[in-house]
Amino acid sequence: MLKKFVVLNNGVSMPSLGLGTSLRNKPNKVDNQQFVESVKHALKTGYRHIDTAKCYNNEHLIGQAIKESNIDRKDIFLVTKLFPDDMGFDKTLKAFDKSCKQLQVDYIDLYLIHFPAKIRGQNNDVEKSRQLRLDTWKALEKLYSDGKCRAIGVSNYMPRHLEEILDAGMTVPSVNQCEFHPYYNNKKLYDYCNKLGIQFEGYSPLGKGNLLNDNIVLDLSKKYSKSCAQILLNWSLRNNVATIPGSTNHERIEENSDIFDFSLSDEDVSLLWTLNKNEKVSWDPTNIV
């Protein structure tokens, strides 16, 4: 059976399926109230893991949705991320407090560094970039030790960025959230994180829709009498990868959660691994020094 929870390296349990909310900034974005209603619907459907970030510009709306849902805060696993341009020790602490205020909460379940470099004015100096990341990670360690977040992690970190933390003798991240789907399976990084006990979490699990018309995925959809999206999400969970599909469509939100009553065979899991094209659909941290 598929795991509904993964246990992080600090003992904290995290729902393996979450609601991604980065769709808020896409051209087909819904209005604020529709977005709030979609998050409330996800919570009503049974989602207990909500993923956001400062740069999604929706933390305040998610805070509103959680309040209006009447679900106990302790029953929701809330994730947000540090905006890359807020990196640095002091700026990180201030940014965290602002996110809490927007979300109307006094703690975050999982706080992530969103990207291993600033978006504006990226520095090509290897040592300065390394020190900026370490100073930022030190701030996350403080937030964790102060009880302001239950777990800390990173997003879009390559092995060399993780090695900086390990070499400095600092806390091993609990999570690395990266792009993950059969067209971009990120196998080297996936294996590296598993070796270190860092929970791998995948965003864009449907390849932003590119995989929904793949012939192999379509064949598996018929075989299991499940939608293509459900096949792809099941594949993530079968690989012990937490996944955060995003949608504001109520029917798709329900569909994406209906993946725990079947399990892809080992043969079919392996088959989907063979689809890799190294085809990214999101941020690329490969060349970040």
mmCIF file with all atom_site columns, C-alpha atoms in Angstrom, residues 81-256:
data_model
loop_
_atom_site.group_PDB
_atom_site.id
_atom_site.type_symbol
_atom_site.label_atom_id
_atom_site.label_alt_id
_atom_site.label_comp_id
_atom_site.label_asym_id
_atom_site.label_entity_id
_atom_site.label_seq_id
_atom_site.pdbx_PDB_ins_code
_atom_site.Cartn_x
_atom_site.Cartn_y
_atom_site.Cartn_z
_atom_site.occupancy
_atom_site.B_iso_or_equiv
_atom_site.pdbx_formal_charge
_atom_site.auth_seq_id
_atom_site.auth_comp_id
_atom_site.auth_asym_id
_atom_site.auth_atom_id
_atom_site.pdbx_PDB_model_num
ATOM 1   C CA . LYS A 1 81  ? 9.492   29.088 1.226   1.00 0.00 ? 81  LYS A CA 1
ATOM 2   C CA . LEU A 1 82  ? 12.013  31.877 1.539   1.00 0.00 ? 82  LEU A CA 1
ATOM 3   C CA . PHE A 1 83  ? 12.037  34.257 -1.415  1.00 0.00 ? 83  PHE A CA 1
ATOM 4   C CA . PRO A 1 84  ? 15.509  34.006 -2.998  1.00 0.00 ? 84  PRO A CA 1
ATOM 5   C CA . ASP A 1 85  ? 16.167  37.742 -2.777  1.00 0.00 ? 85  ASP A CA 1
ATOM 6   C CA . ASP A 1 86  ? 15.574  37.547 1.002   1.00 0.00 ? 86  ASP A CA 1
ATOM 7   C CA . MET A 1 87  ? 18.579  35.258 1.513   1.00 0.00 ? 87  MET A CA 1
ATOM 8   C CA . GLY A 1 88  ? 21.036  36.175 4.274   1.00 0.00 ? 88  GLY A CA 1
ATOM 9   C CA . PHE A 1 89  ? 20.812  35.640 8.053   1.00 0.00 ? 89  PHE A CA 1
ATOM 10  C CA . ASP A 1 90  ? 18.922  38.739 9.199   1.00 0.00 ? 90  ASP A CA 1
ATOM 11  C CA . LYS A 1 91  ? 16.788  39.073 6.070   1.00 0.00 ? 91  LYS A CA 1
ATOM 12  C CA . THR A 1 92  ? 15.710  35.438 6.380   1.00 0.00 ? 92  THR A CA 1
ATOM 13  C CA . LEU A 1 93  ? 14.495  35.899 9.951   1.00 0.00 ? 93  LEU A CA 1
ATOM 14  C CA . LYS A 1 94  ? 12.490  38.971 8.956   1.00 0.00 ? 94  LYS A CA 1
ATOM 15  C CA . ALA A 1 95  ? 11.054  37.239 5.886   1.00 0.00 ? 95  ALA A CA 1
ATOM 16  C CA . PHE A 1 96  ? 9.944   34.270 7.988   1.00 0.00 ? 96  PHE A CA 1
ATOM 17  C CA . ASP A 1 97  ? 8.067   36.546 10.395  1.00 0.00 ? 97  ASP A CA 1
ATOM 18  C CA . LYS A 1 98  ? 6.355   38.275 7.460   1.00 0.00 ? 98  LYS A CA 1
ATOM 19  C CA . SER A 1 99  ? 5.262   34.931 6.033   1.00 0.00 ? 99  SER A CA 1
ATOM 20  C CA . CYS A 1 100 ? 3.804   33.885 9.378   1.00 0.00 ? 100 CYS A CA 1
ATOM 21  C CA . LYS A 1 101 ? 1.907   37.150 9.553   1.00 0.00 ? 101 LYS A CA 1
ATOM 22  C CA . GLN A 1 102 ? 0.532   36.683 6.032   1.00 0.00 ? 102 GLN A CA 1
ATOM 23  C CA . LEU A 1 103 ? -0.481  33.101 6.811   1.00 0.00 ? 103 LEU A CA 1
ATOM 24  C CA . GLN A 1 104 ? -1.965  34.118 10.189  1.00 0.00 ? 104 GLN A CA 1
ATOM 25  C CA . VAL A 1 105 ? 0.015   31.433 12.028  1.00 0.00 ? 105 VAL A CA 1
ATOM 26  C CA . ASP A 1 106 ? 2.628   31.416 14.755  1.00 0.00 ? 106 ASP A CA 1
ATOM 27  C CA . TYR A 1 107 ? 4.674   28.530 13.361  1.00 0.00 ? 107 TYR A CA 1
ATOM 28  C CA . ILE A 1 108 ? 5.415   26.822 10.031  1.00 0.00 ? 108 ILE A CA 1
ATOM 29  C CA . ASP A 1 109 ? 5.594   23.052 9.693   1.00 0.00 ? 109 ASP A CA 1
ATOM 30  C CA . LEU A 1 110 ? 8.272   23.104 7.001   1.00 0.00 ? 110 LEU A CA 1
ATOM 31  C CA . TYR A 1 111 ? 10.282  26.136 5.914   1.00 0.00 ? 111 TYR A CA 1
ATOM 32  C CA . LEU A 1 112 ? 12.355  25.852 2.746   1.00 0.00 ? 112 LEU A CA 1
ATOM 33  C CA . ILE A 1 113 ? 15.029  27.925 1.022   1.00 0.00 ? 113 ILE A CA 1
ATOM 34  C CA . HIS A 1 114 ? 13.322  28.268 -2.364  1.00 0.00 ? 114 HIS A CA 1
ATOM 35  C CA . PHE A 1 115 ? 16.389  28.471 -4.626  1.00 0.00 ? 115 PHE A CA 1
ATOM 36  C CA . PRO A 1 116 ? 20.166  28.299 -4.071  1.00 0.00 ? 116 PRO A CA 1
ATOM 37  C CA . ALA A 1 117 ? 20.788  31.880 -5.266  1.00 0.00 ? 117 ALA A CA 1
ATOM 38  C CA . LYS A 1 118 ? 19.196  35.285 -5.473  1.00 0.00 ? 118 LYS A CA 1
ATOM 39  C CA . ILE A 1 119 ? 17.093  35.881 -8.569  1.00 0.00 ? 119 ILE A CA 1
ATOM 40  C CA . ARG A 1 120 ? 18.281  39.441 -9.043  1.00 0.00 ? 120 ARG A CA 1
ATOM 41  C CA . GLY A 1 121 ? 22.002  40.115 -9.164  1.00 0.00 ? 121 GLY A CA 1
ATOM 42  C CA . GLN A 1 122 ? 23.172  36.502 -9.052  1.00 0.00 ? 122 GLN A CA 1
ATOM 43  C CA . ASN A 1 123 ? 26.743  36.293 -7.835  1.00 0.00 ? 123 ASN A CA 1
ATOM 44  C CA . ASN A 1 124 ? 29.299  34.338 -9.853  1.00 0.00 ? 124 ASN A CA 1
ATOM 45  C CA . ASP A 1 125 ? 31.734  34.396 -6.933  1.00 0.00 ? 125 ASP A CA 1
ATOM 46  C CA . VAL A 1 126 ? 31.684  30.813 -5.659  1.00 0.00 ? 126 VAL A CA 1
ATOM 47  C CA . GLU A 1 127 ? 32.787  31.682 -2.129  1.00 0.00 ? 127 GLU A CA 1
ATOM 48  C CA . LYS A 1 128 ? 30.310  34.553 -1.708  1.00 0.00 ? 128 LYS A CA 1
ATOM 49  C CA . SER A 1 129 ? 27.481  32.380 -3.017  1.00 0.00 ? 129 SER A CA 1
ATOM 50  C CA . ARG A 1 130 ? 28.444  29.550 -0.669  1.00 0.00 ? 130 ARG A CA 1
ATOM 51  C CA . GLN A 1 131 ? 28.587  31.882 2.322   1.00 0.00 ? 131 GLN A CA 1
ATOM 52  C CA . LEU A 1 132 ? 25.213  33.420 1.476   1.00 0.00 ? 132 LEU A CA 1
ATOM 53  C CA . ARG A 1 133 ? 23.637  29.966 1.421   1.00 0.00 ? 133 ARG A CA 1
ATOM 54  C CA . LEU A 1 134 ? 25.292  28.962 4.691   1.00 0.00 ? 134 LEU A CA 1
ATOM 55  C CA . ASP A 1 135 ? 24.268  32.208 6.424   1.00 0.00 ? 135 ASP A CA 1
ATOM 56  C CA . THR A 1 136 ? 20.720  31.610 5.245   1.00 0.00 ? 136 THR A CA 1
ATOM 57  C CA . TRP A 1 137 ? 20.778  28.011 6.437   1.00 0.00 ? 137 TRP A CA 1
ATOM 58  C CA . LYS A 1 138 ? 22.084  29.188 9.809   1.00 0.00 ? 138 LYS A CA 1
ATOM 59  C CA . ALA A 1 139 ? 18.974  31.392 10.081  1.00 0.00 ? 139 ALA A CA 1
ATOM 60  C CA . LEU A 1 140 ? 16.762  28.370 9.357   1.00 0.00 ? 140 LEU A CA 1
ATOM 61  C CA . GLU A 1 141 ? 18.597  26.420 12.043  1.00 0.00 ? 141 GLU A CA 1
ATOM 62  C CA . LYS A 1 142 ? 17.790  29.218 14.489  1.00 0.00 ? 142 LYS A CA 1
ATOM 63  C CA . LEU A 1 143 ? 14.123  29.223 13.497  1.00 0.00 ? 143 LEU A CA 1
ATOM 64  C CA . TYR A 1 144 ? 14.034  25.474 14.047  1.00 0.00 ? 144 TYR A CA 1
ATOM 65  C CA . SER A 1 145 ? 15.824  25.588 17.398  1.00 0.00 ? 145 SER A CA 1
ATOM 66  C CA . ASP A 1 146 ? 13.516  28.418 18.518  1.00 0.00 ? 146 ASP A CA 1
ATOM 67  C CA . GLY A 1 147 ? 10.491  26.216 17.763  1.00 0.00 ? 147 GLY A CA 1
ATOM 68  C CA . LYS A 1 148 ? 9.163   28.465 15.008  1.00 0.00 ? 148 LYS A CA 1
ATOM 69  C CA . CYS A 1 149 ? 9.154   25.658 12.452  1.00 0.00 ? 149 CYS A CA 1
ATOM 70  C CA . ARG A 1 150 ? 8.899   21.908 12.889  1.00 0.00 ? 150 ARG A CA 1
ATOM 71  C CA . ALA A 1 151 ? 11.305  21.076 10.065  1.00 0.00 ? 151 ALA A CA 1
ATOM 72  C CA . ILE A 1 152 ? 13.634  22.901 7.700   1.00 0.00 ? 152 ILE A CA 1
ATOM 73  C CA . GLY A 1 153 ? 14.737  22.112 4.195   1.00 0.00 ? 153 GLY A CA 1
ATOM 74  C CA . VAL A 1 154 ? 15.697  23.378 0.784   1.00 0.00 ? 154 VAL A CA 1
ATOM 75  C CA . SER A 1 155 ? 14.299  23.493 -2.736  1.00 0.00 ? 155 SER A CA 1
ATOM 76  C CA . ASN A 1 156 ? 16.104  23.207 -6.070  1.00 0.00 ? 156 ASN A CA 1
ATOM 77  C CA . TYR A 1 157 ? 19.385  22.319 -4.359  1.00 0.00 ? 157 TYR A CA 1
ATOM 78  C CA . MET A 1 158 ? 21.891  20.299 -6.368  1.00 0.00 ? 158 MET A CA 1
ATOM 79  C CA . PRO A 1 159 ? 24.278  17.822 -4.668  1.00 0.00 ? 159 PRO A CA 1
ATOM 80  C CA . ARG A 1 160 ? 27.067  20.407 -4.466  1.00 0.00 ? 160 ARG A CA 1
ATOM 81  C CA . HIS A 1 161 ? 24.765  22.855 -2.653  1.00 0.00 ? 161 HIS A CA 1
ATOM 82  C CA . LEU A 1 162 ? 23.820  20.165 -0.142  1.00 0.00 ? 162 LEU A CA 1
ATOM 83  C CA . GLU A 1 163 ? 27.464  19.202 0.303   1.00 0.00 ? 163 GLU A CA 1
ATOM 84  C CA . GLU A 1 164 ? 28.216  22.739 1.490   1.00 0.00 ? 164 GLU A CA 1
ATOM 85  C CA . ILE A 1 165 ? 25.860  22.210 4.434   1.00 0.00 ? 165 ILE A CA 1
ATOM 86  C CA . LEU A 1 166 ? 27.329  18.808 5.231   1.00 0.00 ? 166 LEU A CA 1
ATOM 87  C CA . ASP A 1 167 ? 30.926  20.035 4.963   1.00 0.00 ? 167 ASP A CA 1
ATOM 88  C CA . ALA A 1 168 ? 30.109  22.872 7.371   1.00 0.00 ? 168 ALA A CA 1
ATOM 89  C CA . GLY A 1 169 ? 28.831  20.354 9.931   1.00 0.00 ? 169 GLY A CA 1
ATOM 90  C CA . MET A 1 170 ? 25.376  21.952 9.958   1.00 0.00 ? 170 MET A CA 1
ATOM 91  C CA . THR A 1 171 ? 21.934  20.360 10.281  1.00 0.00 ? 171 THR A CA 1
ATOM 92  C CA . VAL A 1 172 ? 21.086  17.994 7.440   1.00 0.00 ? 172 VAL A CA 1
ATOM 93  C CA . PRO A 1 173 ? 18.001  19.325 5.597   1.00 0.00 ? 173 PRO A CA 1
ATOM 94  C CA . SER A 1 174 ? 14.818  17.338 6.149   1.00 0.00 ? 174 SER A CA 1
ATOM 95  C CA . VAL A 1 175 ? 13.523  17.916 2.607   1.00 0.00 ? 175 VAL A CA 1
ATOM 96  C CA . ASN A 1 176 ? 14.760  18.836 -0.843  1.00 0.00 ? 176 ASN A CA 1
ATOM 97  C CA . GLN A 1 177 ? 11.847  19.910 -3.042  1.00 0.00 ? 177 GLN A CA 1
ATOM 98  C CA . CYS A 1 178 ? 12.675  19.695 -6.741  1.00 0.00 ? 178 CYS A CA 1
ATOM 99  C CA . GLU A 1 179 ? 11.120  19.087 -10.122 1.00 0.00 ? 179 GLU A CA 1
ATOM 100 C CA . PHE A 1 180 ? 10.234  15.407 -10.511 1.00 0.00 ? 180 PHE A CA 1
ATOM 101 C CA . HIS A 1 181 ? 8.279   13.578 -13.200 1.00 0.00 ? 181 HIS A CA 1
ATOM 102 C CA . PRO A 1 182 ? 9.054   10.806 -15.718 1.00 0.00 ? 182 PRO A CA 1
ATOM 103 C CA . TYR A 1 183 ? 10.357  13.244 -18.353 1.00 0.00 ? 183 TYR A CA 1
ATOM 104 C CA . TYR A 1 184 ? 12.743  14.732 -15.762 1.00 0.00 ? 184 TYR A CA 1
ATOM 105 C CA . ASN A 1 185 ? 13.350  12.125 -13.091 1.00 0.00 ? 185 ASN A CA 1
ATOM 106 C CA . ASN A 1 186 ? 16.370  13.855 -11.555 1.00 0.00 ? 186 ASN A CA 1
ATOM 107 C CA . LYS A 1 187 ? 17.778  10.379 -10.798 1.00 0.00 ? 187 LYS A CA 1
ATOM 108 C CA . LYS A 1 188 ? 21.231  11.448 -9.606  1.00 0.00 ? 188 LYS A CA 1
ATOM 109 C CA . LEU A 1 189 ? 19.811  13.956 -7.137  1.00 0.00 ? 189 LEU A CA 1
ATOM 110 C CA . TYR A 1 190 ? 17.022  11.563 -6.108  1.00 0.00 ? 190 TYR A CA 1
ATOM 111 C CA . ASP A 1 191 ? 19.583  8.861  -5.265  1.00 0.00 ? 191 ASP A CA 1
ATOM 112 C CA . TYR A 1 192 ? 21.844  11.341 -3.481  1.00 0.00 ? 192 TYR A CA 1
ATOM 113 C CA . CYS A 1 193 ? 19.041  12.611 -1.227  1.00 0.00 ? 193 CYS A CA 1
ATOM 114 C CA . ASN A 1 194 ? 17.877  9.084  -0.430  1.00 0.00 ? 194 ASN A CA 1
ATOM 115 C CA . LYS A 1 195 ? 21.429  8.139  0.545   1.00 0.00 ? 195 LYS A CA 1
ATOM 116 C CA . LEU A 1 196 ? 21.592  11.069 2.986   1.00 0.00 ? 196 LEU A CA 1
ATOM 117 C CA . GLY A 1 197 ? 18.116  10.520 4.436   1.00 0.00 ? 197 GLY A CA 1
ATOM 118 C CA . ILE A 1 198 ? 16.781  13.753 2.921   1.00 0.00 ? 198 ILE A CA 1
ATOM 119 C CA . GLN A 1 199 ? 13.142  13.386 1.916   1.00 0.00 ? 199 GLN A CA 1
ATOM 120 C CA . PHE A 1 200 ? 12.768  14.017 -1.798  1.00 0.00 ? 200 PHE A CA 1
ATOM 121 C CA . GLU A 1 201 ? 9.656   16.013 -2.666  1.00 0.00 ? 201 GLU A CA 1
ATOM 122 C CA . GLY A 1 202 ? 8.575   16.566 -6.254  1.00 0.00 ? 202 GLY A CA 1
ATOM 123 C CA . TYR A 1 203 ? 6.851   19.545 -7.816  1.00 0.00 ? 203 TYR A CA 1
ATOM 124 C CA . SER A 1 204 ? 5.381   19.651 -11.349 1.00 0.00 ? 204 SER A CA 1
ATOM 125 C CA . PRO A 1 205 ? 4.582   15.908 -11.088 1.00 0.00 ? 205 PRO A CA 1
ATOM 126 C CA . LEU A 1 206 ? 2.596   16.011 -14.340 1.00 0.00 ? 206 LEU A CA 1
ATOM 127 C CA . GLY A 1 207 ? 5.339   17.859 -16.231 1.00 0.00 ? 207 GLY A CA 1
ATOM 128 C CA . LYS A 1 208 ? 2.929   20.800 -16.463 1.00 0.00 ? 208 LYS A CA 1
ATOM 129 C CA . GLY A 1 209 ? 0.598   18.586 -18.455 1.00 0.00 ? 209 GLY A CA 1
ATOM 130 C CA . ASN A 1 210 ? 3.203   17.416 -20.980 1.00 0.00 ? 210 ASN A CA 1
ATOM 131 C CA . LEU A 1 211 ? 2.925   13.815 -19.796 1.00 0.00 ? 211 LEU A CA 1
ATOM 132 C CA . LEU A 1 212 ? -0.849  13.546 -19.988 1.00 0.00 ? 212 LEU A CA 1
ATOM 133 C CA . ASN A 1 213 ? -0.716  12.590 -23.667 1.00 0.00 ? 213 ASN A CA 1
ATOM 134 C CA . ASP A 1 214 ? 2.270   10.262 -23.454 1.00 0.00 ? 214 ASP A CA 1
ATOM 135 C CA . ASN A 1 215 ? 1.394   6.901  -25.031 1.00 0.00 ? 215 ASN A CA 1
ATOM 136 C CA . ILE A 1 216 ? 2.843   4.821  -22.211 1.00 0.00 ? 216 ILE A CA 1
ATOM 137 C CA . VAL A 1 217 ? 1.032   6.879  -19.588 1.00 0.00 ? 217 VAL A CA 1
ATOM 138 C CA . LEU A 1 218 ? -2.180  6.558  -21.609 1.00 0.00 ? 218 LEU A CA 1
ATOM 139 C CA . ASP A 1 219 ? -1.730  2.769  -21.785 1.00 0.00 ? 219 ASP A CA 1
ATOM 140 C CA . LEU A 1 220 ? -1.240  2.575  -18.024 1.00 0.00 ? 220 LEU A CA 1
ATOM 141 C CA . SER A 1 221 ? -4.307  4.742  -17.526 1.00 0.00 ? 221 SER A CA 1
ATOM 142 C CA . LYS A 1 222 ? -6.370  2.149  -19.388 1.00 0.00 ? 222 LYS A CA 1
ATOM 143 C CA . LYS A 1 223 ? -4.676  -0.762 -17.595 1.00 0.00 ? 223 LYS A CA 1
ATOM 144 C CA . TYR A 1 224 ? -5.454  0.559  -14.108 1.00 0.00 ? 224 TYR A CA 1
ATOM 145 C CA . SER A 1 225 ? -8.709  2.370  -14.969 1.00 0.00 ? 225 SER A CA 1
ATOM 146 C CA . LYS A 1 226 ? -7.245  5.560  -13.538 1.00 0.00 ? 226 LYS A CA 1
ATOM 147 C CA . SER A 1 227 ? -6.595  8.978  -15.076 1.00 0.00 ? 227 SER A CA 1
ATOM 148 C CA . CYS A 1 228 ? -3.160  9.836  -16.452 1.00 0.00 ? 228 CYS A CA 1
ATOM 149 C CA . ALA A 1 229 ? -2.694  12.310 -13.606 1.00 0.00 ? 229 ALA A CA 1
ATOM 150 C CA . GLN A 1 230 ? -3.476  9.603  -11.052 1.00 0.00 ? 230 GLN A CA 1
ATOM 151 C CA . ILE A 1 231 ? -0.960  7.248  -12.701 1.00 0.00 ? 231 ILE A CA 1
ATOM 152 C CA . LEU A 1 232 ? 1.778   9.895  -12.503 1.00 0.00 ? 232 LEU A CA 1
ATOM 153 C CA . LEU A 1 233 ? 1.040   10.828 -8.894  1.00 0.00 ? 233 LEU A CA 1
ATOM 154 C CA . ASN A 1 234 ? 0.941   7.173  -7.898  1.00 0.00 ? 234 ASN A CA 1
ATOM 155 C CA . TRP A 1 235 ? 4.339   6.741  -9.552  1.00 0.00 ? 235 TRP A CA 1
ATOM 156 C CA . SER A 1 236 ? 5.796   9.519  -7.387  1.00 0.00 ? 236 SER A CA 1
ATOM 157 C CA . LEU A 1 237 ? 4.475   7.953  -4.205  1.00 0.00 ? 237 LEU A CA 1
ATOM 158 C CA . ARG A 1 238 ? 5.627   4.478  -5.256  1.00 0.00 ? 238 ARG A CA 1
ATOM 159 C CA . ASN A 1 239 ? 9.119   5.966  -5.392  1.00 0.00 ? 239 ASN A CA 1
ATOM 160 C CA . ASN A 1 240 ? 8.689   7.420  -1.882  1.00 0.00 ? 240 ASN A CA 1
ATOM 161 C CA . VAL A 1 241 ? 8.623   10.925 -3.342  1.00 0.00 ? 241 VAL A CA 1
ATOM 162 C CA . ALA A 1 242 ? 6.198   13.304 -1.661  1.00 0.00 ? 242 ALA A CA 1
ATOM 163 C CA . THR A 1 243 ? 4.231   15.143 -4.310  1.00 0.00 ? 243 THR A CA 1
ATOM 164 C CA . ILE A 1 244 ? 2.355   18.452 -4.536  1.00 0.00 ? 244 ILE A CA 1
ATOM 165 C CA . PRO A 1 245 ? 0.132   18.649 -7.632  1.00 0.00 ? 245 PRO A CA 1
ATOM 166 C CA . GLY A 1 246 ? -1.410  22.061 -8.107  1.00 0.00 ? 246 GLY A CA 1
ATOM 167 C CA . SER A 1 247 ? -4.916  22.903 -9.234  1.00 0.00 ? 247 SER A CA 1
ATOM 168 C CA . THR A 1 248 ? -7.728  25.308 -8.465  1.00 0.00 ? 248 THR A CA 1
ATOM 169 C CA . ASN A 1 249 ? -10.276 23.119 -10.250 1.00 0.00 ? 249 ASN A CA 1
ATOM 170 C CA . HIS A 1 250 ? -12.402 21.342 -7.636  1.00 0.00 ? 250 HIS A CA 1
ATOM 171 C CA . GLU A 1 251 ? -12.848 18.159 -9.678  1.00 0.00 ? 251 GLU A CA 1
ATOM 172 C CA . ARG A 1 252 ? -9.113  17.866 -10.388 1.00 0.00 ? 252 ARG A CA 1
ATOM 173 C CA . ILE A 1 253 ? -8.304  18.481 -6.738  1.00 0.00 ? 253 ILE A CA 1
ATOM 174 C CA . GLU A 1 254 ? -10.529 15.528 -5.856  1.00 0.00 ? 254 GLU A CA 1
ATOM 175 C CA . GLU A 1 255 ? -9.126  13.399 -8.685  1.00 0.00 ? 255 GLU A CA 1
ATOM 176 C CA . ASN A 1 256 ? -5.536  14.067 -7.621  1.00 0.00 ? 256 ASN A CA 1
#
